[in-house]
mmCIF file of C-alpha atoms in Angstrom:
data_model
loop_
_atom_site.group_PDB
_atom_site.id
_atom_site.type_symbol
_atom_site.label_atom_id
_atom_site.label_comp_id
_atom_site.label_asym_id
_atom_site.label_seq_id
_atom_site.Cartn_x
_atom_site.Cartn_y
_atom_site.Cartn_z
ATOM 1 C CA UNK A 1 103.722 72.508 74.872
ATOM 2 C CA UNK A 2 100.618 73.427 73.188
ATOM 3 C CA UNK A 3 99.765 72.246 70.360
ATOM 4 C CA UNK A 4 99.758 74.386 67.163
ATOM 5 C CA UNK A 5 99.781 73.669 63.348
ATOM 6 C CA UNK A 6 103.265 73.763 61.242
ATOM 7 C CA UNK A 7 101.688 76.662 59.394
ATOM 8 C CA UNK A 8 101.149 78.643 62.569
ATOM 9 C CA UNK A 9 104.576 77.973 63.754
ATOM 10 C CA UNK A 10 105.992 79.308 60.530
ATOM 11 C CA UNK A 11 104.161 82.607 60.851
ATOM 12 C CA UNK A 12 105.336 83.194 64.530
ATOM 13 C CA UNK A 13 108.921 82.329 63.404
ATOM 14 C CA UNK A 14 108.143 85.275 61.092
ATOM 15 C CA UNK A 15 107.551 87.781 63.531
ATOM 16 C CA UNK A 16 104.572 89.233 61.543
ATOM 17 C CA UNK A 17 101.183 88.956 62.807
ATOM 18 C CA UNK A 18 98.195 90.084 64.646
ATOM 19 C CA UNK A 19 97.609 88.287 67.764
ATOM 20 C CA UNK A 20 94.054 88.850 69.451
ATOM 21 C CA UNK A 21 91.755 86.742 71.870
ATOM 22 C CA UNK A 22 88.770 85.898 72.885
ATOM 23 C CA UNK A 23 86.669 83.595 75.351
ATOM 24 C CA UNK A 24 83.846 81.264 75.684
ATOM 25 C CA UNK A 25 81.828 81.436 78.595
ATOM 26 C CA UNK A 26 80.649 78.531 80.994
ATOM 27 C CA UNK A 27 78.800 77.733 83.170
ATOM 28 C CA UNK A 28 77.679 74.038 85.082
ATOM 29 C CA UNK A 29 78.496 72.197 81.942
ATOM 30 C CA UNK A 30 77.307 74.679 79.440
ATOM 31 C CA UNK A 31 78.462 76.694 77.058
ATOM 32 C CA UNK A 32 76.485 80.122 77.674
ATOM 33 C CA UNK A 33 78.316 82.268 75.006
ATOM 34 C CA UNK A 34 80.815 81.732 72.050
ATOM 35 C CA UNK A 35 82.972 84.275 71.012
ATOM 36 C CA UNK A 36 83.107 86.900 73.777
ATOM 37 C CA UNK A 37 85.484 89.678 72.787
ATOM 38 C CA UNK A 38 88.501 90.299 75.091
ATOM 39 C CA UNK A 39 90.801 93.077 75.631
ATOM 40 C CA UNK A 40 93.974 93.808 77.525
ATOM 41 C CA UNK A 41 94.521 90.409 78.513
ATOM 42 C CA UNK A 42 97.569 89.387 80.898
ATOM 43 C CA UNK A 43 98.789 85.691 82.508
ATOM 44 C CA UNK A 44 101.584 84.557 84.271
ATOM 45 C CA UNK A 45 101.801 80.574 84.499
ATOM 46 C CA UNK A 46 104.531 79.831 87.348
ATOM 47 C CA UNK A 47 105.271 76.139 88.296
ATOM 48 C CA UNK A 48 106.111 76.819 91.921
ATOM 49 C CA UNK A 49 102.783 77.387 92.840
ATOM 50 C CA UNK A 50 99.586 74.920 94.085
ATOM 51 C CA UNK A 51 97.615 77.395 90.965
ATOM 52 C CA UNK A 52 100.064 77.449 88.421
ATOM 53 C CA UNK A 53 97.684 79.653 85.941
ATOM 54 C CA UNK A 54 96.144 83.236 86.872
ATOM 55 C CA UNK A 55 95.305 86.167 84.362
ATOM 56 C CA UNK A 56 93.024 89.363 84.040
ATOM 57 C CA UNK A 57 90.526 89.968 80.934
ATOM 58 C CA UNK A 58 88.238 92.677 80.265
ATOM 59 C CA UNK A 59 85.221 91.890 78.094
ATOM 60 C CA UNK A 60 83.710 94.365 75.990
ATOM 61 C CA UNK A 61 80.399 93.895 74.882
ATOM 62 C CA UNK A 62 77.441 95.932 72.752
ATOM 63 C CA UNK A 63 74.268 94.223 73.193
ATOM 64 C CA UNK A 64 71.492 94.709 70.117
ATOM 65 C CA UNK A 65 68.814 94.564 72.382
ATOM 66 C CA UNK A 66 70.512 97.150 74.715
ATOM 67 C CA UNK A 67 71.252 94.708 77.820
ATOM 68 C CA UNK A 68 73.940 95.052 79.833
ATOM 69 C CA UNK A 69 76.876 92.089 80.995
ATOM 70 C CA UNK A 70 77.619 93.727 84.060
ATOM 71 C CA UNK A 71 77.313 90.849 87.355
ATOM 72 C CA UNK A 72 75.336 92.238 90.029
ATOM 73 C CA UNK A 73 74.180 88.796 91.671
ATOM 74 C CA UNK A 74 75.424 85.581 92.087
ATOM 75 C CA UNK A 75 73.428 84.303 89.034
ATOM 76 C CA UNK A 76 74.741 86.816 86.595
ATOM 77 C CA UNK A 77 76.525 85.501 83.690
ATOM 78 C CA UNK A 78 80.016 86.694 84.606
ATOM 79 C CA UNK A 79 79.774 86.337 88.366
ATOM 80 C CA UNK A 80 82.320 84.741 90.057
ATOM 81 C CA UNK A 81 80.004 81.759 91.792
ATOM 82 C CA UNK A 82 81.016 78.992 89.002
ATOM 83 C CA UNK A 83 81.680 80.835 85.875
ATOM 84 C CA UNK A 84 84.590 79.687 83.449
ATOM 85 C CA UNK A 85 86.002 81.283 80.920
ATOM 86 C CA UNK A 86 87.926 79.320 77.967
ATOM 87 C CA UNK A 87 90.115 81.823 76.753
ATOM 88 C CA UNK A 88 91.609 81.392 73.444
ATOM 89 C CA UNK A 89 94.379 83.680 71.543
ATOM 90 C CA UNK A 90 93.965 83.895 67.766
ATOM 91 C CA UNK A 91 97.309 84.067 65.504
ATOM 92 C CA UNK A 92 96.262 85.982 62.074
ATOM 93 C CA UNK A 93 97.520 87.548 58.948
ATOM 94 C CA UNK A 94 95.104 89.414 57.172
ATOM 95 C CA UNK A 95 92.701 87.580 55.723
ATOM 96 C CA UNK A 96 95.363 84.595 54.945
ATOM 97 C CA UNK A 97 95.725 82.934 57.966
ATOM 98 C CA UNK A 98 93.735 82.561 61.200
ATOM 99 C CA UNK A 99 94.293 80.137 64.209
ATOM 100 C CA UNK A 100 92.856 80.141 66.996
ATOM 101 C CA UNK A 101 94.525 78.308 70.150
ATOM 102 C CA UNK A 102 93.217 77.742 73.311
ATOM 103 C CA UNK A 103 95.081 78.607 76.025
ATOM 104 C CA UNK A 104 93.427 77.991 79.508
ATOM 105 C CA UNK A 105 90.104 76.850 80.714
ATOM 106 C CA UNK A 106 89.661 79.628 84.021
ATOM 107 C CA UNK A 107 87.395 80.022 86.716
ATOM 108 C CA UNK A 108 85.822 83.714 87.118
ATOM 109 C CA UNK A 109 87.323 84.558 90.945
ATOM 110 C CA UNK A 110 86.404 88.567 90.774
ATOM 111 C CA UNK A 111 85.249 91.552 88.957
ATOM 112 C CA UNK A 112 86.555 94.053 90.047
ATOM 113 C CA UNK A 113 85.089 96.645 88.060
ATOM 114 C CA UNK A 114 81.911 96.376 86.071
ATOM 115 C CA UNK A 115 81.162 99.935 84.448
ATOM 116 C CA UNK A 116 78.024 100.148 81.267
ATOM 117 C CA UNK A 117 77.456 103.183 79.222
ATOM 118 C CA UNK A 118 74.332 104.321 78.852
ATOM 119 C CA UNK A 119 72.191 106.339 76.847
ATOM 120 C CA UNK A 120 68.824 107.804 77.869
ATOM 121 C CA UNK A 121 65.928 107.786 75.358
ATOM 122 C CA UNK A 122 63.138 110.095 76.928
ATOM 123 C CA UNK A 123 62.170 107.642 79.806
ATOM 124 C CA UNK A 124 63.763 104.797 78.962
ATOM 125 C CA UNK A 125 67.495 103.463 79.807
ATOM 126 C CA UNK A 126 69.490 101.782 77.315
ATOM 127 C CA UNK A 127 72.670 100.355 77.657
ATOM 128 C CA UNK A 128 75.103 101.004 74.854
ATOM 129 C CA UNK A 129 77.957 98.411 76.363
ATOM 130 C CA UNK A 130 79.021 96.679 78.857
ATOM 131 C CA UNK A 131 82.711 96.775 79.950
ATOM 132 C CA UNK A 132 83.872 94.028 82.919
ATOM 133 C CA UNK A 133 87.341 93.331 84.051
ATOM 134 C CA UNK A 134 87.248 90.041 85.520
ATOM 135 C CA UNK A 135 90.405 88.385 87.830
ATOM 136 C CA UNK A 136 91.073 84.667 86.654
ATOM 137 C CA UNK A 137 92.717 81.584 87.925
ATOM 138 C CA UNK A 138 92.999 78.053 86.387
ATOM 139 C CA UNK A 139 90.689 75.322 87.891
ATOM 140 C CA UNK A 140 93.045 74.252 90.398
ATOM 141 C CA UNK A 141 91.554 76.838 92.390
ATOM 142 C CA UNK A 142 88.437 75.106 92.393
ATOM 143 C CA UNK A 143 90.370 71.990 93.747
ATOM 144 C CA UNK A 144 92.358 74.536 96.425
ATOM 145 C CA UNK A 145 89.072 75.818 97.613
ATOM 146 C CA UNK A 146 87.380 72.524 98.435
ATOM 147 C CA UNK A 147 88.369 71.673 101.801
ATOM 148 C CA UNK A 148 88.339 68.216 103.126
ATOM 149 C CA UNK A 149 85.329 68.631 105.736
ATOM 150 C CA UNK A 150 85.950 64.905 107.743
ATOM 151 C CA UNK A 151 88.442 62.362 107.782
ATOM 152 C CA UNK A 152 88.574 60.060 104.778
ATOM 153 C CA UNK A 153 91.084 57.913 102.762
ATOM 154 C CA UNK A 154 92.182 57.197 99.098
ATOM 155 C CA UNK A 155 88.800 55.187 97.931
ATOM 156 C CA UNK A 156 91.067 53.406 95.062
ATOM 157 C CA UNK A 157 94.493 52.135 96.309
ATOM 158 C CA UNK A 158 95.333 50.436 92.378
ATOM 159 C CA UNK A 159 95.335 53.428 91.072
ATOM 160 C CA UNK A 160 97.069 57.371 91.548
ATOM 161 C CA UNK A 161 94.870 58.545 88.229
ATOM 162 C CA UNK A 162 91.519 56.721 89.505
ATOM 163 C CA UNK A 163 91.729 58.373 92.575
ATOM 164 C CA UNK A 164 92.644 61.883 91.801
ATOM 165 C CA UNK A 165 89.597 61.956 89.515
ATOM 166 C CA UNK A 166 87.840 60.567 92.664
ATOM 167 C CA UNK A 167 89.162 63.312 94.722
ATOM 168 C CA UNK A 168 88.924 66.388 92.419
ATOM 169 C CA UNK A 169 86.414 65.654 89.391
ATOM 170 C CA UNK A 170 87.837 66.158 86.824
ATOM 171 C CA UNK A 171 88.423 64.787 83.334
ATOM 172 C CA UNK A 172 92.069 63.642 83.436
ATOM 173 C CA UNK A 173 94.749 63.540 81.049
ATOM 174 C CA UNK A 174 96.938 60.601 81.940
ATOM 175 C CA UNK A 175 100.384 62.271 80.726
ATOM 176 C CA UNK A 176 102.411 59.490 83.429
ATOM 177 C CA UNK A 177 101.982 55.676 83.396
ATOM 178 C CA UNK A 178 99.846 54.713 86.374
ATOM 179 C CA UNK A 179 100.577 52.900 90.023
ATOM 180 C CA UNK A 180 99.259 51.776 92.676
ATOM 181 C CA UNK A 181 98.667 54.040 95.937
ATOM 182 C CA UNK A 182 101.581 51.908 98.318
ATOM 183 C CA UNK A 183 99.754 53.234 101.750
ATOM 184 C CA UNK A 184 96.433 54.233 102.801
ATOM 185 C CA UNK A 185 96.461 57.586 104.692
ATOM 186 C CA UNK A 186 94.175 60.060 106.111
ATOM 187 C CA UNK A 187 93.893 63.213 104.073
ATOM 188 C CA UNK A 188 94.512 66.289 106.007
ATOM 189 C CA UNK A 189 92.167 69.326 105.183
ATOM 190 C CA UNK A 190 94.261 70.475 102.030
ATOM 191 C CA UNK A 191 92.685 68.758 99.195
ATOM 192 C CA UNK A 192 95.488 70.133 96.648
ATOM 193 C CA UNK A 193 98.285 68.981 98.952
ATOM 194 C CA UNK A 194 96.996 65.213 99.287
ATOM 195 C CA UNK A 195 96.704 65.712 95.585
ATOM 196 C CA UNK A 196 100.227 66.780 95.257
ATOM 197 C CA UNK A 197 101.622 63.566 97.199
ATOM 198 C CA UNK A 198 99.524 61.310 94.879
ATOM 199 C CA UNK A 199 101.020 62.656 92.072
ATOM 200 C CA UNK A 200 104.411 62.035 93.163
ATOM 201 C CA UNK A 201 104.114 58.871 93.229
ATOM 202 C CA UNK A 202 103.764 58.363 89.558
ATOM 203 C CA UNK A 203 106.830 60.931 89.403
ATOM 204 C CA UNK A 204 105.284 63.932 88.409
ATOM 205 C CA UNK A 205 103.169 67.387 89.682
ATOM 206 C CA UNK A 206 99.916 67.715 89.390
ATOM 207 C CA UNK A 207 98.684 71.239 87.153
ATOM 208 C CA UNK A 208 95.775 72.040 84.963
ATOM 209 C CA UNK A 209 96.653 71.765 81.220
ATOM 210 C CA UNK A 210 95.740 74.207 78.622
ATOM 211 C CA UNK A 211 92.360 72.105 77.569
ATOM 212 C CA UNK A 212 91.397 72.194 81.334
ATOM 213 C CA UNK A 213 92.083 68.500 82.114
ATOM 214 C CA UNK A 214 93.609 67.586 85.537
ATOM 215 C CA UNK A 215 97.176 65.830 84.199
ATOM 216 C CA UNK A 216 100.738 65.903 85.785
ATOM 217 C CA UNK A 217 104.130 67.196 84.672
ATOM 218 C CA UNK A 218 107.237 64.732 85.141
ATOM 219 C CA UNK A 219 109.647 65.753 87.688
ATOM 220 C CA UNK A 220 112.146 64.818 85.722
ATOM 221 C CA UNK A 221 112.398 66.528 82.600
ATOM 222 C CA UNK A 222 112.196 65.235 78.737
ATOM 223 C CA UNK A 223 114.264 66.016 75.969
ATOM 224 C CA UNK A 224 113.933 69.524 74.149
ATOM 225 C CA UNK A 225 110.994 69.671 71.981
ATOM 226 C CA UNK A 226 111.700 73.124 70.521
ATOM 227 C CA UNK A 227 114.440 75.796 69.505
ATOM 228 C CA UNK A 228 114.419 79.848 70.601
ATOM 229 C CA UNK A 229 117.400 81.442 69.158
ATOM 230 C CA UNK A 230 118.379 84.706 68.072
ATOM 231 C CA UNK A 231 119.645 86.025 64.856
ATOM 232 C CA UNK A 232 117.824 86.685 61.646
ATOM 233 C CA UNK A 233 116.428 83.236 61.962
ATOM 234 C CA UNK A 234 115.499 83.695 65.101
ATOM 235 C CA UNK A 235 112.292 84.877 67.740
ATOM 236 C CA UNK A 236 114.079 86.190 71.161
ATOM 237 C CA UNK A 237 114.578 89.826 71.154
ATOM 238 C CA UNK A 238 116.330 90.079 74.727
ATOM 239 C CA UNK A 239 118.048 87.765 77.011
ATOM 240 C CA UNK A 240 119.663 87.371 80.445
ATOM 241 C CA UNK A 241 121.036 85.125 82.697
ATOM 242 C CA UNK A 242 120.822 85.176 86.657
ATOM 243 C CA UNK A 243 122.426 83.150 89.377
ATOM 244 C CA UNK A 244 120.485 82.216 93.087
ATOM 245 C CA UNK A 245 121.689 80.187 95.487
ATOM 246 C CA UNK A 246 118.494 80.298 97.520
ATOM 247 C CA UNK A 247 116.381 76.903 97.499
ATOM 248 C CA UNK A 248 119.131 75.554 95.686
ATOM 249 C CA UNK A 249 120.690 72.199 97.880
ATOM 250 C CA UNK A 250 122.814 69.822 97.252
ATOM 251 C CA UNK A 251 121.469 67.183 99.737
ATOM 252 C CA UNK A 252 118.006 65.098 100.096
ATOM 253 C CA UNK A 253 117.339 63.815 103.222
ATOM 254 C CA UNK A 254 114.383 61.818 103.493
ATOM 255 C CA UNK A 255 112.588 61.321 106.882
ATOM 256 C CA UNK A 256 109.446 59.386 107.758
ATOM 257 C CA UNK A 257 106.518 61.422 108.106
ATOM 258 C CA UNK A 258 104.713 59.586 110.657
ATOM 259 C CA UNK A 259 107.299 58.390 113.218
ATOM 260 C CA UNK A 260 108.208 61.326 115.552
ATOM 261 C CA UNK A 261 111.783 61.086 115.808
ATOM 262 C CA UNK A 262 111.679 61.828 112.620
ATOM 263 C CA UNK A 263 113.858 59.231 111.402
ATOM 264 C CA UNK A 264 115.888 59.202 108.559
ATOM 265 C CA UNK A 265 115.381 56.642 105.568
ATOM 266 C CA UNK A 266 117.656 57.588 103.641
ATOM 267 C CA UNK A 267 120.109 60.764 102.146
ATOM 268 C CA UNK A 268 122.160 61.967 99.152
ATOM 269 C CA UNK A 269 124.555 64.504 98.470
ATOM 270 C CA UNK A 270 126.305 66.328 95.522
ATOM 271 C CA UNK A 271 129.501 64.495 95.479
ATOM 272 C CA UNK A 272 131.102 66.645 92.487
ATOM 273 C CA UNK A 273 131.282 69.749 90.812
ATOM 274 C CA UNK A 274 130.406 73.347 92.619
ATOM 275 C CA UNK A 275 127.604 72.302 94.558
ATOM 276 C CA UNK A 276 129.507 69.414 95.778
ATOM 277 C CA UNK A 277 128.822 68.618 99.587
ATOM 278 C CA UNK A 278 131.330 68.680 102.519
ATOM 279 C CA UNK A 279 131.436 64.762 103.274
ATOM 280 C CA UNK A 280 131.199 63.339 106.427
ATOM 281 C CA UNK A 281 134.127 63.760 108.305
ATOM 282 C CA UNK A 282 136.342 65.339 105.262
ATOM 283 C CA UNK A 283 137.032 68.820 104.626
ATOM 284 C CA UNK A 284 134.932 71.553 103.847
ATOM 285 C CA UNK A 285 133.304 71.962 100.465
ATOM 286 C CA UNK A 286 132.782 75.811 99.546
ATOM 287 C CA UNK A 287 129.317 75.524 99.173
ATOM 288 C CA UNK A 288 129.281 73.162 102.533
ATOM 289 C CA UNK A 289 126.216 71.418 103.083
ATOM 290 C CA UNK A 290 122.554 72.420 102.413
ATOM 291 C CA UNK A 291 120.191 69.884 102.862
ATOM 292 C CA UNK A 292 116.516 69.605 101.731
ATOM 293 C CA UNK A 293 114.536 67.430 104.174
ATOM 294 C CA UNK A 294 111.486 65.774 102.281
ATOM 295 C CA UNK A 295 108.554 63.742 103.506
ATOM 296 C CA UNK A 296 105.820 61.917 101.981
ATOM 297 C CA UNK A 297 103.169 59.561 103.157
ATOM 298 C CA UNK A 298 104.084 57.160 100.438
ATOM 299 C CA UNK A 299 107.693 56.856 101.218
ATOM 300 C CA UNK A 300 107.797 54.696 104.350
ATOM 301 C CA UNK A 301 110.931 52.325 103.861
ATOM 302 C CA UNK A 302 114.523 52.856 103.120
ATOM 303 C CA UNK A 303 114.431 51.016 99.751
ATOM 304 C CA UNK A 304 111.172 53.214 98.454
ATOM 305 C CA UNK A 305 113.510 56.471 99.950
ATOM 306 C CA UNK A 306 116.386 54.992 97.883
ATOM 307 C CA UNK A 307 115.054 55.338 94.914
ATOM 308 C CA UNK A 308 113.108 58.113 95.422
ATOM 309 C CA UNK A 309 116.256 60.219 96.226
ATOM 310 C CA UNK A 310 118.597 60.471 92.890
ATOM 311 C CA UNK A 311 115.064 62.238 91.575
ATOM 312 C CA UNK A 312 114.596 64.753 94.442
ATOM 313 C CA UNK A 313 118.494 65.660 94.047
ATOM 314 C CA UNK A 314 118.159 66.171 90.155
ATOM 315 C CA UNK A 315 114.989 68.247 91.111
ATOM 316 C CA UNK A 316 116.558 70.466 94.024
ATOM 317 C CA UNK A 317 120.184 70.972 93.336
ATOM 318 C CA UNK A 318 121.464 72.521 89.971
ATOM 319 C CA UNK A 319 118.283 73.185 88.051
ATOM 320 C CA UNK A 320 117.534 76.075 90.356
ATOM 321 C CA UNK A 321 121.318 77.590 90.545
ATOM 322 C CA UNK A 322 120.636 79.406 87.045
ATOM 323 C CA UNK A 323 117.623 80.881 85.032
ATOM 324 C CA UNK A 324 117.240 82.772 81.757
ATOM 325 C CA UNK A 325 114.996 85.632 81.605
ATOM 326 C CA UNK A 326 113.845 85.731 77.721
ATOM 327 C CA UNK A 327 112.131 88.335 75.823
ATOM 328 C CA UNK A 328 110.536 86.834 72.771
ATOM 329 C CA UNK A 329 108.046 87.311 69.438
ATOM 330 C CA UNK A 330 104.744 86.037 71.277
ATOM 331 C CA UNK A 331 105.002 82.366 70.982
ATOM 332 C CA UNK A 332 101.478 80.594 71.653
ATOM 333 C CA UNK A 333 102.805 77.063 71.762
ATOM 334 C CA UNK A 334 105.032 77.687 75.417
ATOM 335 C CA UNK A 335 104.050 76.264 78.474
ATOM 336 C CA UNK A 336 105.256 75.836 81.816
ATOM 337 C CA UNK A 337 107.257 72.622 81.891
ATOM 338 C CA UNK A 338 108.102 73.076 78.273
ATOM 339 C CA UNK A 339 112.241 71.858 77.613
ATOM 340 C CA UNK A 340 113.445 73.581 74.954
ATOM 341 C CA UNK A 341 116.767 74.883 73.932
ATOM 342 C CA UNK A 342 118.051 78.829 73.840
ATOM 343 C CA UNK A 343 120.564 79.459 71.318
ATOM 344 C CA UNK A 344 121.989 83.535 72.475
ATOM 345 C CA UNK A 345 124.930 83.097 69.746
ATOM 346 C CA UNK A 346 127.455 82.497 72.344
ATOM 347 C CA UNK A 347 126.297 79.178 73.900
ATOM 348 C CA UNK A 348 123.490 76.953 73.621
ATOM 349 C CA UNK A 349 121.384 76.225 76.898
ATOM 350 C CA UNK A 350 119.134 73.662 77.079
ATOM 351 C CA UNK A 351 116.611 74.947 79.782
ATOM 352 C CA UNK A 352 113.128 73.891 81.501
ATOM 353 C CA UNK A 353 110.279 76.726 81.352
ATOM 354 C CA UNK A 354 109.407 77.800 85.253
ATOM 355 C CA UNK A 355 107.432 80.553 84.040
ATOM 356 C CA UNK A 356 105.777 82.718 81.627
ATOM 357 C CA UNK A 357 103.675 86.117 81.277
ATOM 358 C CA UNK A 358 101.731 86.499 77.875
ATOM 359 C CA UNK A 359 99.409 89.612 76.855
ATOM 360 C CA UNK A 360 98.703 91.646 74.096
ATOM 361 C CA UNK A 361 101.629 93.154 73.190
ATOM 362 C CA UNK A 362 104.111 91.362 70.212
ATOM 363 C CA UNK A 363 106.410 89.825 72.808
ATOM 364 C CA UNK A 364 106.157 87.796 75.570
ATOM 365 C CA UNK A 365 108.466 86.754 78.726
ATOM 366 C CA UNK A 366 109.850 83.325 79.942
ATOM 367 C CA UNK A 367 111.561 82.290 82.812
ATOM 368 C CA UNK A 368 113.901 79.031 82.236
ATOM 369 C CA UNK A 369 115.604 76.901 84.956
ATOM 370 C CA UNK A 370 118.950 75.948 83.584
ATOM 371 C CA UNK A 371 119.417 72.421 82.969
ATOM 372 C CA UNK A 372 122.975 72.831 80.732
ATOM 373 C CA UNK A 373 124.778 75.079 78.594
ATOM 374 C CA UNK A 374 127.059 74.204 75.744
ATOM 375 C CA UNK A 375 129.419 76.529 74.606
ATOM 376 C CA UNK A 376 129.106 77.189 70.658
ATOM 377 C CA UNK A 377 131.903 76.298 68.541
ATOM 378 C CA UNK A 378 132.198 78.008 64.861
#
């Protein structure tokens, strides 16, 4: 969850504000520009993917000395060879209240449309603005583009944070306690995926937070840290509820990557409820059996697969059965990963955030996997 002020909170639980953005611009280290106006902006954060963060800005600018913004070459301000843009979205009432939030540090990936207007003094050219759209995507791409080029292995085996600021970079947020690498392997050319597997082993996913640090969500999740209800006192204007039994299992089995029969270490199955798994040799469950086979380089025993298991269940059984798709007042604090509980009036669900779209416009969209529901009683 981002952090915001009490006082900002309050105004968004009013539903009465003006909510505009803007950007800094960098490049190598340096802040080139403070303040950059931005119009129609639009991201979507989504936790299933190696770039969790993507987005579109267009930048309007008026130069007083009648230059133009608009990238031609690869050293241009706005090109997309390095550029970053830290976007922020400022929460205001009149003359009242301002805050401004940032919400993502991005890396420029295209324009794809540069246009200036210009007006012609006898012989000479002036540009009256510059207007760029510009495609963005949150530094992980920077990570996914940098391909292992030879074979190499972890160059710290005490420590998962030490070495994925080794392999990517970047400043680091430690959001998991830290532990030791159990295996040395050979990274394959995917610099995001050995990434990924280093991460697990502190129990979490590696993403780019809001500040642009490299940090990692916990698989498992956290209690809720915050309320969306509806009602008078409430911020979600629309709400619905969808069921999907694709990617949802209700077995782990665990297999050792490197031996080639593929041997098994060790598996789990949904022994109650509706997902519940046909056991071996008993009679069939409804929903049968739907296994999720899962490797990692740093699972090579049955007791590390042991414990690993009860995790990977939680993660890939009933968290994925059941989402809610919520409409609500712009809220600048949500993040993928946030918990937080959804009171409709009926029921109260206590749900993980798998996705969200924010913009311009007074409301915004969230995706929650369902983690429980408890029925309200008056």
């Amino acid at each position: 969850m981002r952090l915001i002020s009490d006082a900002c909170r309050d105004v968004i639980r009013g539903g009465s504000f003006d909510l505009s953005y803007s950007a800094d611009l960098y490049y190598d280290g340096q802040r080139l520009f403070e303040g950059l106006p931005v119009v129609d902006p639009s991201f979507d954060w989504d936790a299933s993917g190696a770039i969790e963060g993507s987005g579109t800005v267009t930048v309007v600018w008026t130069d007083d000395q009648g230059k133009s913004l608009s990238p031609h070459e690869p050293q241009d301000w706005l090109a997309p060879f390095g550029a970053r843009l830290v976007v922020y979205a400022i929460v205001s009432v009149g003359s009242a209240f301002s805050e401004r939030v940032q919400i993502g540090d991005f890396t420029i990936v295209s324009v794809p449309s540069a246009d200036d207007s210009v007006f012609i003094f006898g012989e000479t050219r002036i540009v009256v603005g510059s207007k760029v759209k510009l495609n963005l995507k949150d530094r992980m791409v920077e990570v996914q583009r940098d391909r292992f080029t030879r074979l190499s292995s972890p160059s710290n085996m005490s420590s998962v944070w030490a070495e994925a600021a080794a392999l990517t970079g970047f400043q680091l947020t430690r959001s998991l306690p830290d532990a030791a690498i159990r295996r040395s392997v050979v990274y394959e050319e995917d610099r995001v995926a050995a990434l990924t597997d280093l991460m697990a082993i502190v129990g979490g996913v590696p993403h780019m937070a809001s500040d642009g640090t490299l940090t990692a969500r916990p698989v498992t999740p956290g209690p809720a840290t915050a309320e969306l209800r509806v009602g008078p006192r409430g911020t979600i204007t629309q709400i619905g509820s969808s069921l999907d039994s694709e990617q949802v299992y209700n077995g782990v089995i665990i297999r050792a990557e490197s031996n080639e029969q593929q041997q098994v270490l060790a598996e789990l199955w949904v022994q109650s409820g509706p997902l519940r798994a046909t056991p071996a040799g008993g009679e069939r469950t409804p929903y049968h059996r739907v296994p999720r086979f899962y490797s990692s380089p740093q699972i090579t025993t049955g007791t590390q697969a042991a414990q690993a298991a009860p995790g990977l269940l939680a993660q890939y059984s009933q968290p994925r059965a059941s989402s809610l798709e919520i409409q609500c007042i712009t809220d600048v604090s949500v993040e993928v990963g946030d918990v937080r509980t959804v009171d409709d009036g009926q029921a109260t669900w206590t749900v993980r955030v798998s996705k969200c779209m924010l913009g311009s416009a007074g409301t915004m969209t969230i995706t929650g996997d369902v983690l429980s529901r408890a029925v309200n009683v008056s």
